[in-house]
CSV table of C-alpha atoms (C1' of nucleotides) in Angstrom, one decimal:
chain,number,residue,atom,x,y,z
K,185,MET,CA,-12.5,-39.4,-61.0
K,186,LYS,CA,-14.1,-36.4,-62.9
K,187,LEU,CA,-13.8,-32.9,-61.4
K,188,SER,CA,-15.7,-29.8,-62.3
K,189,PRO,CA,-14.1,-27.2,-64.5
K,190,ILE,CA,-13.6,-25.0,-61.4
K,191,GLU,CA,-11.9,-27.8,-59.5
K,192,GLU,CA,-9.7,-28.5,-62.5
K,193,ASN,CA,-8.7,-24.9,-62.6
K,194,TYR,CA,-7.6,-25.1,-59.0
K,195,ILE,CA,-5.6,-28.2,-59.6
K,196,LYS,CA,-3.9,-26.7,-62.6
K,197,SER,CA,-3.0,-23.5,-60.9
K,198,ILE,CA,-1.5,-25.3,-57.9
K,199,TYR,CA,0.5,-27.4,-60.3
K,200,TYR,CA,1.9,-24.4,-62.1
K,201,LEU,CA,2.7,-22.5,-59.0
K,202,GLN,CA,4.3,-25.5,-57.4
K,203,ALA,CA,6.5,-26.0,-60.5
K,204,LYS,CA,7.5,-22.4,-60.6
K,205,LYS,CA,8.1,-21.6,-56.9
K,206,GLY,CA,8.3,-25.0,-55.1
K,207,ASN,CA,5.4,-24.3,-52.8
K,208,VAL,CA,2.2,-22.4,-52.9
K,209,ASN,CA,0.3,-20.6,-50.2
K,210,THR,CA,-3.3,-19.6,-49.9
K,211,ASN,CA,-2.8,-16.0,-50.9
K,212,SER,CA,-0.7,-16.6,-54.0
K,213,LEU,CA,-3.2,-19.2,-55.2
K,214,ALA,CA,-6.0,-16.8,-54.6
K,215,ALA,CA,-4.2,-14.1,-56.6
K,216,HIS,CA,-3.4,-16.5,-59.4
K,217,LEU,CA,-7.1,-17.6,-59.7
K,218,GLU,CA,-8.4,-14.1,-59.1
K,219,THR,CA,-10.5,-15.2,-56.2
K,220,SER,CA,-10.5,-14.7,-52.4
K,221,ALA,CA,-8.3,-16.5,-49.9
K,222,ALA,CA,-11.5,-17.8,-48.2
K,223,SER,CA,-12.5,-19.5,-51.4
K,224,VAL,CA,-9.2,-21.2,-51.6
K,225,THR,CA,-9.4,-22.5,-48.1
K,226,ASP,CA,-12.8,-24.0,-48.8
K,227,MET,CA,-11.6,-25.6,-52.0
K,228,MET,CA,-8.5,-27.0,-50.3
K,229,LYS,CA,-10.7,-28.8,-47.8
K,230,LYS,CA,-12.7,-30.2,-50.6
K,231,LEU,CA,-9.7,-31.4,-52.7
K,232,LYS,CA,-8.2,-32.9,-49.6
K,233,ARG,CA,-11.5,-34.9,-49.1
K,234,LYS,CA,-11.1,-36.0,-52.7
K,235,LYS,CA,-7.5,-37.1,-51.9
K,236,LEU,CA,-5.8,-35.0,-54.5
K,237,LEU,CA,-3.7,-33.0,-52.1
K,238,GLU,CA,-2.2,-32.9,-48.6
K,239,TYR,CA,-3.5,-30.1,-46.5
K,240,LYS,CA,-3.2,-29.2,-42.9
K,241,LYS,CA,-4.8,-26.0,-41.5
K,242,TYR,CA,-2.3,-23.1,-41.5
K,243,TYR,CA,0.4,-25.4,-42.9
K,244,GLY,CA,-0.2,-25.1,-46.6
K,245,PHE,CA,-1.0,-27.7,-49.2
K,246,ARG,CA,0.7,-29.7,-51.9
K,247,LEU,CA,-0.6,-31.9,-54.7
K,248,ASN,CA,-0.1,-35.6,-54.0
K,249,ALA,CA,0.6,-38.2,-56.7
K,250,ALA,CA,-3.0,-38.4,-57.8
K,251,GLY,CA,-3.3,-34.6,-57.9
K,252,ASN,CA,-0.2,-34.3,-60.0
K,253,LEU,CA,-1.4,-36.8,-62.4
K,254,TYR,CA,-4.7,-35.1,-62.8
K,255,ALA,CA,-2.9,-31.8,-63.4
K,256,LEU,CA,-0.8,-33.3,-66.1
K,257,GLU,CA,-3.9,-34.7,-67.8
K,258,ILE,CA,-5.4,-31.2,-67.9
K,259,ILE,CA,-2.2,-29.7,-69.2
K,260,ARG,CA,-2.1,-32.5,-71.8
K,261,ARG,CA,-5.6,-31.6,-73.1
K,262,HIS,CA,-4.8,-27.9,-73.0
K,263,ARG,CA,-1.6,-28.2,-75.0
K,264,LEU,CA,-3.1,-30.6,-77.6
K,265,TRP,CA,-5.9,-28.3,-78.3
K,266,GLU,CA,-3.5,-25.4,-78.6
K,267,PHE,CA,-1.6,-27.4,-81.1
K,268,PHE,CA,-4.8,-28.1,-83.0
K,269,LEU,CA,-5.9,-24.5,-83.0
K,270,VAL,CA,-2.6,-23.4,-84.5
K,271,SER,CA,-1.6,-26.2,-86.8
K,272,LYS,CA,-5.1,-27.2,-88.1
K,273,LEU,CA,-7.2,-24.1,-87.8
K,274,GLY,CA,-4.4,-21.6,-88.4
K,275,MET,CA,-5.3,-19.4,-85.4
K,276,GLN,CA,-2.9,-16.9,-84.0
K,277,TRP,CA,-1.1,-17.5,-80.7
K,278,GLU,CA,-2.7,-14.6,-78.8
K,279,LYS,CA,-6.1,-16.1,-79.3
K,280,ILE,CA,-5.6,-19.7,-78.6
K,281,HIS,CA,-5.0,-19.7,-74.9
K,282,ASP,CA,-8.5,-18.6,-73.8
K,283,ILE,CA,-10.1,-21.1,-76.2
K,284,ALA,CA,-7.9,-23.9,-75.0
K,285,GLU,CA,-8.9,-23.0,-71.4
K,286,GLN,CA,-12.4,-23.9,-72.4
K,287,LEU,CA,-11.6,-27.0,-74.4
K,288,GLU,CA,-9.3,-28.5,-71.8
K,289,HIS,CA,-12.3,-29.3,-69.6
K,290,VAL,CA,-13.9,-31.5,-72.2
K,291,SER,CA,-13.1,-35.0,-70.9
K,292,ASN,CA,-13.1,-38.2,-72.9
K,293,ASP,CA,-10.1,-40.4,-73.0
K,294,GLU,CA,-10.8,-41.7,-76.5
K,295,LEU,CA,-11.2,-38.2,-77.8
K,296,ILE,CA,-7.8,-37.1,-76.5
K,297,LYS,CA,-6.2,-40.2,-77.8
K,298,LYS,CA,-7.6,-39.7,-81.3
K,299,LEU,CA,-6.8,-36.0,-81.2
K,300,ASP,CA,-3.2,-36.8,-80.3
K,301,ASP,CA,-2.9,-39.2,-83.2
K,302,PHE,CA,-4.6,-36.9,-85.6
K,303,LEU,CA,-2.1,-34.1,-84.7
K,304,GLY,CA,0.8,-36.6,-85.3
K,305,ASN,CA,1.6,-37.0,-81.6
K,306,PRO,CA,3.2,-33.6,-81.1
K,307,LYS,CA,5.7,-33.3,-78.3
K,308,THR,CA,5.2,-29.6,-77.7
K,309,ASP,CA,2.5,-27.0,-77.9
K,310,PRO,CA,2.9,-24.0,-80.2
K,311,HIS,CA,4.8,-22.1,-77.5
K,312,GLY,CA,7.3,-24.9,-77.3
K,313,ASP,CA,6.0,-26.3,-74.0
K,314,PRO,CA,6.1,-30.1,-73.7
K,315,ILE,CA,2.9,-32.1,-73.9
K,316,PRO,CA,2.7,-34.8,-71.3
K,317,ASN,CA,1.9,-38.3,-72.6
K,318,GLU,CA,-1.1,-40.4,-71.6
K,319,LYS,CA,0.7,-41.5,-68.5
K,320,GLY,CA,1.5,-38.0,-67.4
K,321,VAL,CA,5.1,-38.1,-68.4
K,322,MET,CA,6.5,-34.9,-69.9
K,323,PRO,CA,8.9,-35.6,-72.7
K,324,VAL,CA,12.4,-34.2,-72.0
K,325,LEU,CA,13.3,-32.3,-75.1
K,326,ARG,CA,16.2,-30.3,-76.3
K,327,GLN,CA,14.8,-27.4,-78.2
K,328,ILE,CA,17.2,-25.4,-80.2
K,329,ALA,CA,17.1,-22.7,-82.9
K,330,LEU,CA,17.2,-24.1,-86.4
K,331,LYS,CA,20.4,-22.2,-87.0
K,332,ASP,CA,22.1,-24.4,-84.3
K,333,LEU,CA,20.8,-27.7,-85.6
K,334,THR,CA,23.6,-30.2,-86.5
K,335,ILE,CA,23.8,-30.7,-90.2
K,336,LYS,CA,21.9,-33.7,-91.5
K,337,LYS,CA,20.3,-34.4,-88.2
K,338,ASN,CA,16.6,-35.1,-88.2
K,339,ALA,CA,14.5,-32.7,-86.2
K,340,MET,CA,10.9,-31.5,-85.8
K,341,VAL,CA,9.6,-27.9,-85.8
K,342,SER,CA,8.4,-27.2,-82.3
K,343,SER,CA,7.7,-23.4,-82.2
K,344,VAL,CA,8.4,-20.1,-83.8
K,345,SER,CA,9.5,-17.2,-81.7
K,346,ASN,CA,7.7,-14.4,-83.4
K,347,GLN,CA,4.5,-14.3,-85.3
K,348,THR,CA,4.8,-11.2,-87.5
K,349,PRO,CA,2.8,-11.4,-90.8
K,350,GLN,CA,6.2,-11.4,-92.5
K,351,MET,CA,7.3,-14.5,-90.6
K,352,MET,CA,4.0,-16.2,-91.2
K,353,GLU,CA,4.2,-15.4,-94.9
K,354,MET,CA,7.6,-17.1,-95.0
K,355,LEU,CA,6.5,-20.2,-93.0
K,356,ASN,CA,3.5,-20.4,-95.3
K,357,HIS,CA,5.6,-20.2,-98.4
K,358,TYR,CA,7.9,-23.0,-97.3
K,359,LYS,CA,5.0,-25.0,-96.0
K,360,ILE,CA,6.6,-25.2,-92.5
K,361,LYS,CA,4.2,-26.2,-89.9
K,362,LEU,CA,4.4,-27.2,-86.3
K,363,GLY,CA,5.4,-30.8,-86.3
K,364,SER,CA,7.1,-30.6,-89.7
K,365,HIS,CA,10.1,-32.9,-90.1
K,366,ILE,CA,13.1,-30.8,-90.9
K,367,LYS,CA,16.8,-31.4,-91.7
K,368,VAL,CA,19.6,-29.0,-92.6
K,369,THR,CA,21.4,-30.3,-95.7
K,370,LYS,CA,23.9,-27.5,-96.2
K,371,GLN,CA,25.1,-24.4,-94.4
K,372,PHE,CA,26.4,-21.3,-96.2
K,373,VAL,CA,29.0,-19.6,-94.0
K,374,PHE,CA,28.9,-16.5,-96.1
K,375,ASP,CA,25.5,-15.3,-94.9
K,376,GLY,CA,24.5,-18.0,-92.4
K,377,SER,CA,21.6,-19.2,-94.7
K,378,LEU,CA,20.7,-22.8,-94.6
K,379,GLN,CA,19.5,-25.3,-97.2
K,380,VAL,CA,16.9,-27.4,-95.5
K,381,LYS,CA,14.6,-30.3,-96.3
K,382,ILE,CA,11.0,-29.9,-95.0
K,383,ASP,CA,8.8,-33.0,-94.8
K,384,LYS,CA,8.8,-34.5,-98.3
K,385,GLN,CA,9.3,-31.3,-100.2
K,386,PRO,CA,12.2,-30.4,-102.3
K,387,GLU,CA,15.1,-28.6,-100.5
K,388,CYS,CA,14.9,-24.9,-100.0
K,389,ILE,CA,16.9,-22.0,-98.6
K,390,ILE,CA,16.2,-20.3,-95.3
K,391,SER,CA,17.9,-17.1,-94.3
K,392,SER,CA,19.8,-16.7,-91.1
K,393,MET,CA,17.0,-14.5,-89.8
K,394,GLY,CA,14.5,-17.2,-90.3
K,395,ALA,CA,16.8,-19.9,-88.9
K,396,LYS,CA,17.1,-17.9,-85.7
K,397,ASN,CA,13.4,-17.7,-85.1
K,398,ILE,CA,12.4,-21.3,-85.9
K,399,PHE,CA,12.8,-23.7,-83.1
K,400,VAL,CA,13.1,-27.5,-83.4
K,401,TYR,CA,13.7,-30.4,-81.2
K,402,ASP,CA,16.4,-32.8,-82.3
K,403,ASN,CA,15.8,-35.8,-80.0
V,108,MET,CA,-24.9,-12.5,-75.0
V,109,LYS,CA,-23.2,-15.5,-73.4
V,110,LEU,CA,-25.3,-18.0,-71.5
V,111,SER,CA,-24.1,-20.7,-69.1
V,112,PRO,CA,-24.0,-24.3,-70.4
V,113,ILE,CA,-27.1,-25.1,-68.4
V,114,GLU,CA,-29.0,-22.2,-69.9
V,115,GLU,CA,-27.9,-23.2,-73.3
V,116,ASN,CA,-29.2,-26.7,-72.7
V,117,TYR,CA,-32.6,-25.3,-71.9
V,118,ILE,CA,-32.6,-23.2,-75.0
V,119,LYS,CA,-31.6,-26.1,-77.1
V,120,SER,CA,-34.2,-28.4,-75.7
V,121,ILE,CA,-37.0,-25.9,-76.2
V,122,TYR,CA,-35.9,-25.5,-79.8
V,123,TYR,CA,-36.0,-29.2,-80.4
V,124,LEU,CA,-39.3,-29.8,-78.8
V,125,GLN,CA,-40.8,-26.8,-80.5
V,126,ALA,CA,-39.6,-28.0,-83.9
V,127,LYS,CA,-40.9,-31.5,-83.2
V,128,LYS,CA,-44.3,-30.8,-81.5
V,129,GLY,CA,-45.0,-27.2,-82.2
V,130,ASN,CA,-45.3,-26.2,-78.6
V,131,VAL,CA,-43.7,-27.3,-75.4
V,132,ASN,CA,-45.0,-27.3,-71.9
V,133,THR,CA,-43.4,-27.3,-68.5
V,134,ASN,CA,-43.6,-31.0,-67.9
V,135,SER,CA,-42.4,-32.2,-71.2
V,136,LEU,CA,-39.4,-29.9,-71.0
V,137,ALA,CA,-38.7,-31.1,-67.5
V,138,ALA,CA,-38.8,-34.7,-68.8
V,139,HIS,CA,-36.6,-33.9,-71.7
V,140,LEU,CA,-34.0,-32.3,-69.5
V,141,GLU,CA,-34.4,-34.9,-66.7
V,142,THR,CA,-35.2,-32.2,-64.2
V,143,SER,CA,-38.2,-31.1,-62.2
V,144,ALA,CA,-41.1,-28.9,-63.4
V,145,ALA,CA,-40.2,-26.4,-60.7
V,146,SER,CA,-36.7,-26.0,-62.1
V,147,VAL,CA,-38.2,-25.3,-65.5
V,148,THR,CA,-40.5,-22.6,-64.2
V,149,ASP,CA,-37.6,-20.9,-62.5
V,150,MET,CA,-35.5,-21.0,-65.6
V,151,MET,CA,-38.3,-19.8,-67.8
V,152,LYS,CA,-38.5,-16.7,-65.7
V,153,LYS,CA,-34.9,-16.1,-66.0
V,154,LEU,CA,-34.8,-16.6,-69.8
V,155,LYS,CA,-37.7,-14.3,-70.1
V,156,ARG,CA,-35.7,-11.7,-68.2
V,157,LYS,CA,-32.9,-12.2,-70.6
V,158,LYS,CA,-35.4,-11.7,-73.5
V,159,LEU,CA,-34.9,-15.0,-75.2
V,160,LEU,CA,-38.5,-16.2,-74.9
V,161,GLU,CA,-42.1,-15.2,-74.3
V,162,TYR,CA,-43.5,-16.5,-71.1
V,163,LYS,CA,-46.8,-16.0,-69.3
V,164,LYS,CA,-47.6,-17.8,-66.1
V,165,TYR,CA,-49.7,-20.9,-66.7
V,166,TYR,CA,-49.8,-20.1,-70.4
V,167,GLY,CA,-46.6,-21.7,-71.6
V,168,PHE,CA,-43.5,-20.3,-73.3
V,169,ARG,CA,-42.0,-20.0,-76.7
V,170,LEU,CA,-38.6,-18.9,-78.0
V,171,ASN,CA,-38.6,-15.5,-79.6
V,172,ALA,CA,-36.4,-14.5,-82.6
V,173,ALA,CA,-33.3,-14.0,-80.3
V,174,GLY,CA,-33.9,-17.3,-78.6
V,175,ASN,CA,-34.2,-19.1,-81.9
V,176,LEU,CA,-31.1,-17.6,-83.2
V,177,TYR,CA,-29.2,-18.6,-80.1
V,178,ALA,CA,-30.5,-22.2,-80.4
V,179,LEU,CA,-29.3,-22.4,-83.9
V,180,GLU,CA,-25.9,-21.2,-82.9
V,181,ILE,CA,-25.7,-24.0,-80.4
V,182,ILE,CA,-26.9,-26.5,-82.9
V,183,ARG,CA,-24.3,-25.2,-85.4
V,184,ARG,CA,-21.5,-25.7,-82.9
V,185,HIS,CA,-22.8,-29.2,-82.0
V,186,ARG,CA,-23.0,-30.4,-85.6
V,187,LEU,CA,-19.7,-29.0,-86.7
V,188,TRP,CA,-18.0,-30.7,-83.8
V,189,GLU,CA,-19.8,-34.0,-84.6
V,190,PHE,CA,-18.6,-33.7,-88.2
V,191,PHE,CA,-15.1,-33.1,-86.9
V,192,LEU,CA,-15.1,-36.1,-84.6
V,193,VAL,CA,-16.2,-38.4,-87.4
V,194,SER,CA,-14.4,-37.0,-90.4
V,195,LYS,CA,-11.1,-35.9,-88.8
V,196,LEU,CA,-10.7,-38.1,-85.8
V,197,GLY,CA,-12.5,-41.2,-87.2
V,198,MET,CA,-14.8,-41.7,-84.1
V,199,GLN,CA,-17.8,-43.8,-84.2
V,200,TRP,CA,-21.3,-42.4,-84.3
V,201,GLU,CA,-22.5,-43.8,-81.0
V,202,LYS,CA,-19.7,-42.0,-79.2
V,203,ILE,CA,-19.7,-38.6,-80.7
V,204,HIS,CA,-23.0,-37.2,-79.3
V,205,ASP,CA,-21.9,-36.9,-75.7
V,206,ILE,CA,-18.6,-35.4,-76.7
V,207,ALA,CA,-20.3,-32.8,-78.9
V,208,GLU,CA,-22.6,-32.0,-76.0
V,209,GLN,CA,-19.6,-30.8,-74.2
V,210,LEU,CA,-17.8,-29.1,-77.1
V,211,GLU,CA,-20.9,-27.2,-78.2
V,212,HIS,CA,-20.6,-24.9,-75.1
V,213,VAL,CA,-17.2,-23.7,-76.1
V,214,SER,CA,-17.9,-20.3,-77.5
V,215,ASN,CA,-15.7,-18.3,-79.7
V,216,ASP,CA,-16.9,-16.9,-83.0
V,217,GLU,CA,-13.6,-17.1,-84.8
V,218,LEU,CA,-13.0,-20.7,-83.6
V,219,ILE,CA,-16.3,-21.8,-85.1
V,220,LYS,CA,-15.7,-19.9,-88.3
V,221,LYS,CA,-12.2,-21.5,-88.7
V,222,LEU,CA,-13.5,-24.9,-87.8
V,223,ASP,CA,-16.2,-24.6,-90.4
V,224,ASP,CA,-13.6,-23.7,-93.1
V,225,PHE,CA,-11.3,-26.4,-91.9
V,226,LEU,CA,-14.0,-29.0,-92.3
V,227,GLY,CA,-14.8,-27.7,-95.8
V,228,ASN,CA,-18.0,-26.0,-94.9
V,229,PRO,CA,-20.1,-29.1,-94.5
V,230,LYS,CA,-23.8,-28.8,-94.9
V,231,THR,CA,-24.9,-31.7,-92.7
V,232,ASP,CA,-23.6,-33.5,-89.7
V,233,PRO,CA,-22.7,-37.2,-89.8
V,234,HIS,CA,-26.3,-38.2,-89.2
V,235,GLY,CA,-27.4,-36.1,-92.2
V,236,ASP,CA,-28.9,-33.3,-90.2
V,237,PRO,CA,-28.3,-29.9,-91.7
V,238,ILE,CA,-25.8,-27.5,-90.1
V,239,PRO,CA,-27.1,-23.9,-89.7
V,240,ASN,CA,-24.9,-21.3,-91.2
V,241,GLU,CA,-23.4,-18.3,-89.3
V,242,LYS,CA,-26.6,-16.4,-89.7
V,243,GLY,CA,-28.7,-19.3,-88.3
V,244,VAL,CA,-30.1,-20.3,-91.6
V,245,MET,CA,-30.5,-24.1,-92.1
V,246,PRO,CA,-29.6,-25.1,-95.6
V,247,VAL,CA,-32.5,-26.8,-97.4
V,248,LEU,CA,-31.0,-29.9,-98.8
V,249,ARG,CA,-32.2,-32.7,-100.9
V,250,GLN,CA,-30.6,-35.8,-99.6
V,251,ILE,CA,-30.8,-38.9,-101.6
V,252,ALA,CA,-29.2,-42.3,-101.7
V,253,LEU,CA,-26.2,-42.5,-104.0
V,254,LYS,CA,-28.0,-45.1,-106.1
V,255,ASP,CA,-30.6,-42.4,-107.0
V,256,LEU,CA,-28.1,-39.7,-107.9
V,257,THR,CA,-28.6,-38.4,-111.4
V,258,ILE,CA,-25.7,-39.5,-113.6
V,259,LYS,CA,-22.9,-37.0,-114.0
V,260,LYS,CA,-24.4,-34.7,-111.4
V,261,ASN,CA,-22.0,-33.3,-108.8
V,262,ALA,CA,-22.9,-34.2,-105.2
V,263,MET,CA,-21.4,-34.4,-101.8
V,264,VAL,CA,-21.4,-37.3,-99.3
V,265,SER,CA,-23.6,-36.3,-96.4
V,266,SER,CA,-24.1,-39.4,-94.3
V,267,VAL,CA,-23.9,-43.2,-94.3
V,268,SER,CA,-26.8,-45.2,-93.0
V,269,ASN,CA,-25.0,-48.0,-91.3
V,270,GLN,CA,-21.7,-48.2,-89.6
V,271,THR,CA,-20.8,-51.9,-89.6
V,272,PRO,CA,-17.1,-52.7,-89.8
V,273,GLN,CA,-17.7,-54.0,-93.3
V,274,MET,CA,-19.2,-50.7,-94.4
V,275,MET,CA,-16.4,-48.8,-92.8
V,276,GLU,CA,-13.8,-50.9,-94.5
V,277,MET,CA,-15.3,-50.2,-97.8
V,278,LEU,CA,-15.6,-46.4,-97.2
V,279,ASN,CA,-12.0,-46.5,-96.1
V,280,HIS,CA,-10.9,-48.4,-99.1
V,281,TYR,CA,-12.5,-46.0,-101.5
V,282,LYS,CA,-11.4,-43.0,-99.4
V,283,ILE,CA,-15.0,-41.8,-99.1
V,284,LYS,CA,-15.4,-39.3,-96.3
V,285,LEU,CA,-18.2,-37.1,-95.2
V,286,GLY,CA,-18.0,-34.1,-97.4
V,287,SER,CA,-16.3,-35.9,-100.3
V,288,HIS,CA,-17.2,-34.7,-103.7
V,289,ILE,CA,-18.8,-37.5,-105.6
V,290,LYS,CA,-20.2,-38.0,-109.1
V,291,VAL,CA,-21.7,-41.1,-110.8
V,292,THR,CA,-20.0,-41.6,-114.2
V,293,LYS,CA,-21.7,-44.8,-115.2
V,294,GLN,CA,-24.5,-47.1,-114.2
V,295,PHE,CA,-24.5,-50.8,-114.8
V,296,VAL,CA,-28.0,-52.0,-115.2
V,297,PHE,CA,-27.0,-55.6,-114.8
V,298,ASP,CA,-26.3,-55.5,-111.1
V,299,GLY,CA,-27.0,-51.9,-110.1
V,300,SER,CA,-23.4,-51.2,-109.5
V,301,LEU,CA,-22.0,-47.7,-110.2
V,302,GLN,CA,-18.8,-46.2,-111.5
V,303,VAL,CA,-18.1,-43.1,-109.4
V,304,LYS,CA,-15.5,-40.4,-109.2
V,305,ILE,CA,-14.6,-39.5,-105.6
V,306,ASP,CA,-12.8,-36.2,-105.0
V,307,LYS,CA,-9.8,-36.2,-107.3
V,308,GLN,CA,-9.2,-39.9,-107.2
V,309,PRO,CA,-9.4,-42.2,-110.2
V,310,GLU,CA,-12.9,-43.7,-110.9
V,311,CYS,CA,-14.0,-46.8,-109.0
V,312,ILE,CA,-16.9,-49.2,-108.8
V,313,ILE,CA,-19.4,-49.2,-105.9
V,314,SER,CA,-21.9,-52.1,-105.6
V,315,SER,CA,-25.6,-51.5,-105.4
V,316,MET,CA,-25.5,-52.4,-101.7
V,317,GLY,CA,-23.0,-49.7,-101.0
V,318,ALA,CA,-24.9,-47.2,-103.2
V,319,LYS,CA,-28.1,-47.8,-101.1
V,320,ASN,CA,-26.4,-46.9,-97.9
V,321,ILE,CA,-24.4,-43.9,-98.9
V,322,PHE,CA,-26.3,-40.6,-98.8
V,323,VAL,CA,-25.5,-37.5,-100.7
V,324,TYR,CA,-26.9,-34.0,-101.3
V,325,ASP,CA,-27.0,-33.0,-104.9
V,326,ASN,CA,-27.9,-29.3,-104.5
N,1,DA,C1',-71.4,-26.3,-63.0
N,2,DA,C1',-69.1,-28.9,-59.6
N,3,DA,C1',-65.7,-32.2,-58.8
N,4,DA,C1',-61.7,-34.5,-60.2
N,5,DA,C1',-57.5,-34.6,-62.6
N,6,DA,C1',-53.7,-32.6,-64.7
N,7,DG,C1',-50.4,-29.2,-65.1
N,8,DT,C1',-47.9,-25.2,-63.2
N,9,DT,C1',-46.1,-22.2,-59.8
N,10,DT,C1',-44.6,-20.9,-55.2
N,11,DA,C1',-42.4,-21.6,-50.8
N,12,DG,C1',-38.8,-23.1,-48.5
N,13,DA,C1',-34.6,-25.9,-48.3
N,14,DC,C1',-30.1,-27.5,-50.1
N,15,DA,C1',-25.4,-27.8,-52.4
N,16,DA,C1',-21.6,-25.6,-54.8
N,17,DA,C1',-18.8,-21.8,-55.3
N,18,DT,C1',-18.3,-17.4,-54.1
N,19,DC,C1',-17.8,-13.0,-51.1
N,20,DT,C1',-16.8,-9.8,-46.9
N,21,DA,C1',-15.6,-9.1,-42.3
N,22,DA,C1',-14.1,-10.9,-38.1
N,23,DA,C1',-11.4,-14.2,-35.6
N,24,DA,C1',-7.5,-17.2,-35.0
N,25,DA,C1',-2.8,-18.8,-35.9
N,26,DT,C1',1.7,-18.0,-37.5
N,27,DT,C1',5.6,-15.2,-38.5
N,28,DT,C1',8.3,-11.1,-38.0
N,29,DA,C1',10.0,-7.3,-35.6
N,30,DT,C1',11.3,-4.9,-31.7
J,174,DA,C1',9.1,-12.7,-25.2
J,175,DT,C1',5.7,-9.6,-26.3
J,176,DA,C1',3.7,-6.7,-29.8
J,177,DA,C1',2.8,-5.9,-34.5
J,178,DA,C1',2.1,-7.5,-39.0
J,179,DT,C1',0.9,-11.1,-42.0
J,180,DT,C1',-1.5,-15.0,-43.3
J,181,DT,C1',-5.1,-18.2,-42.9
J,182,DT,C1',-9.4,-19.8,-41.4
J,183,DT,C1',-14.2,-19.3,-39.9
J,184,DA,C1',-18.8,-17.3,-39.8
J,185,DG,C1',-22.4,-15.8,-42.2
J,186,DA,C1',-24.4,-14.0,-46.5
J,187,DT,C1',-25.2,-14.4,-51.7
J,188,DT,C1',-26.0,-16.5,-56.3
J,189,DT,C1',-27.2,-20.3,-59.3
J,190,DG,C1',-29.5,-24.3,-60.1
J,191,DT,C1',-31.7,-27.7,-58.0
J,192,DC,C1',-35.3,-30.3,-55.1
J,193,DT,C1',-40.0,-31.7,-52.6
J,194,DA,C1',-44.3,-30.5,-51.0
J,195,DA,C1',-48.0,-27.6,-50.9
J,196,DA,C1',-50.8,-24.2,-53.3
J,197,DC,C1',-52.8,-22.5,-57.2
J,198,DT,C1',-54.7,-22.6,-62.3
J,199,DT,C1',-56.5,-24.7,-66.0
J,200,DT,C1',-58.6,-28.5,-68.2
J,201,DT,C1',-61.4,-32.5,-68.3
J,202,DT,C1',-64.9,-35.4,-66.7
J,203,DT,C1',-69.2,-36.3,-64.8
DNA sequence: AAAAAAGTTTAGACAAATCTAAAAATTTAT
DNA sequence: ATAAATTTTTAGATTTGTCTAAACTTTTTT
């Protein structure tokens, strides 16, 4: 089934609010989507007709299995595009969300599959949020700061917690990208700096400041 | 100004029909967009209000300078995405048009600028059609078959005239991509095969069959 | 130059998504 | 348990893009 971008936005918002608060009501969904409660009621009837959620007048609504799966598909597209915008086009975080909101509605299974492969099958978006797989399964990841990574354990760069020009300069210099393979080869107790191997590059040293702000998943 | 996807499709269709036939009338635009003549009339009034075309009842319509520029912007987005789908994701020609029709409506100037740079500022899409620049200027290109390329002249791969698995296999083997820099270093009169240099790779030999089907622009 | 044909526009209706204001149901407070 | 407050739904209007059928222009034919 293919929904309109508007319907997709409803599904996505319900999913988020449900994940955050357990249940969603008409008013909170209206607030989240910046629309009226009346519009929400109308749409709930429609999405019930389309069998994406349970809905009983005055008794709230809830995504069913199909609705959940659809939401995860949208989130998958959104997060893959966000990854693309940052890792391939080098866009800044603040700018990518709105663009990904547009791109997420482009629907073509082969496109998303190929995009995923092209990006190296990332497990999280640039903010560190997990990307559901094709079947709608969110990977369970342990994300830790690089400074806490067990020595000699392979890990992957998942996100970076600040995006100052100084930080970007450093990442750039070390050729650290989202998705980069990374391993700590030595720790210096003296100043907390680390010797690390990034992808296939020769080893280099990262300061404790840097190692605090770079996040990786090690599973 | 930001138009809806539907309005953009009207602008784009008018542009194409105008380029092909000089002038467009209500019925032919309706046919092209698979809609009714009445819908076209309604939309012409609207696009006139938005100052994108000249329109006089019963006397036809024509894009003005602003409308033309807008059309070229849409075409630019469409062709850049087509290039992306083929050169980065490795999709097949038959599949890319419909996807690009969706992607072309995603509007963000910085996105398109960065995408263009990421792709290496291609001058044509995978079909060999020129990509307008940011100012709406179509590059004037001389596209020729690789076999006709002057020896030792630098050129760029613009398109490939058939997409059989055999052809793809060869392109893959030689690492020839859209946008690849290419130069003929030697011609063998005997069988018409060519020695060529592709990007920074060592020289290789391409048969006359291959050289007939690979197109380049040499200016 | 009328009549016929072709092409275009208007009128009126419809579907999707929205809104406001009023009505109905539920929840909370007394 | 009734009243008050909150929340949700309905009713009816609006906007965008669409349609068919009828009316209107222009063009072509005779």
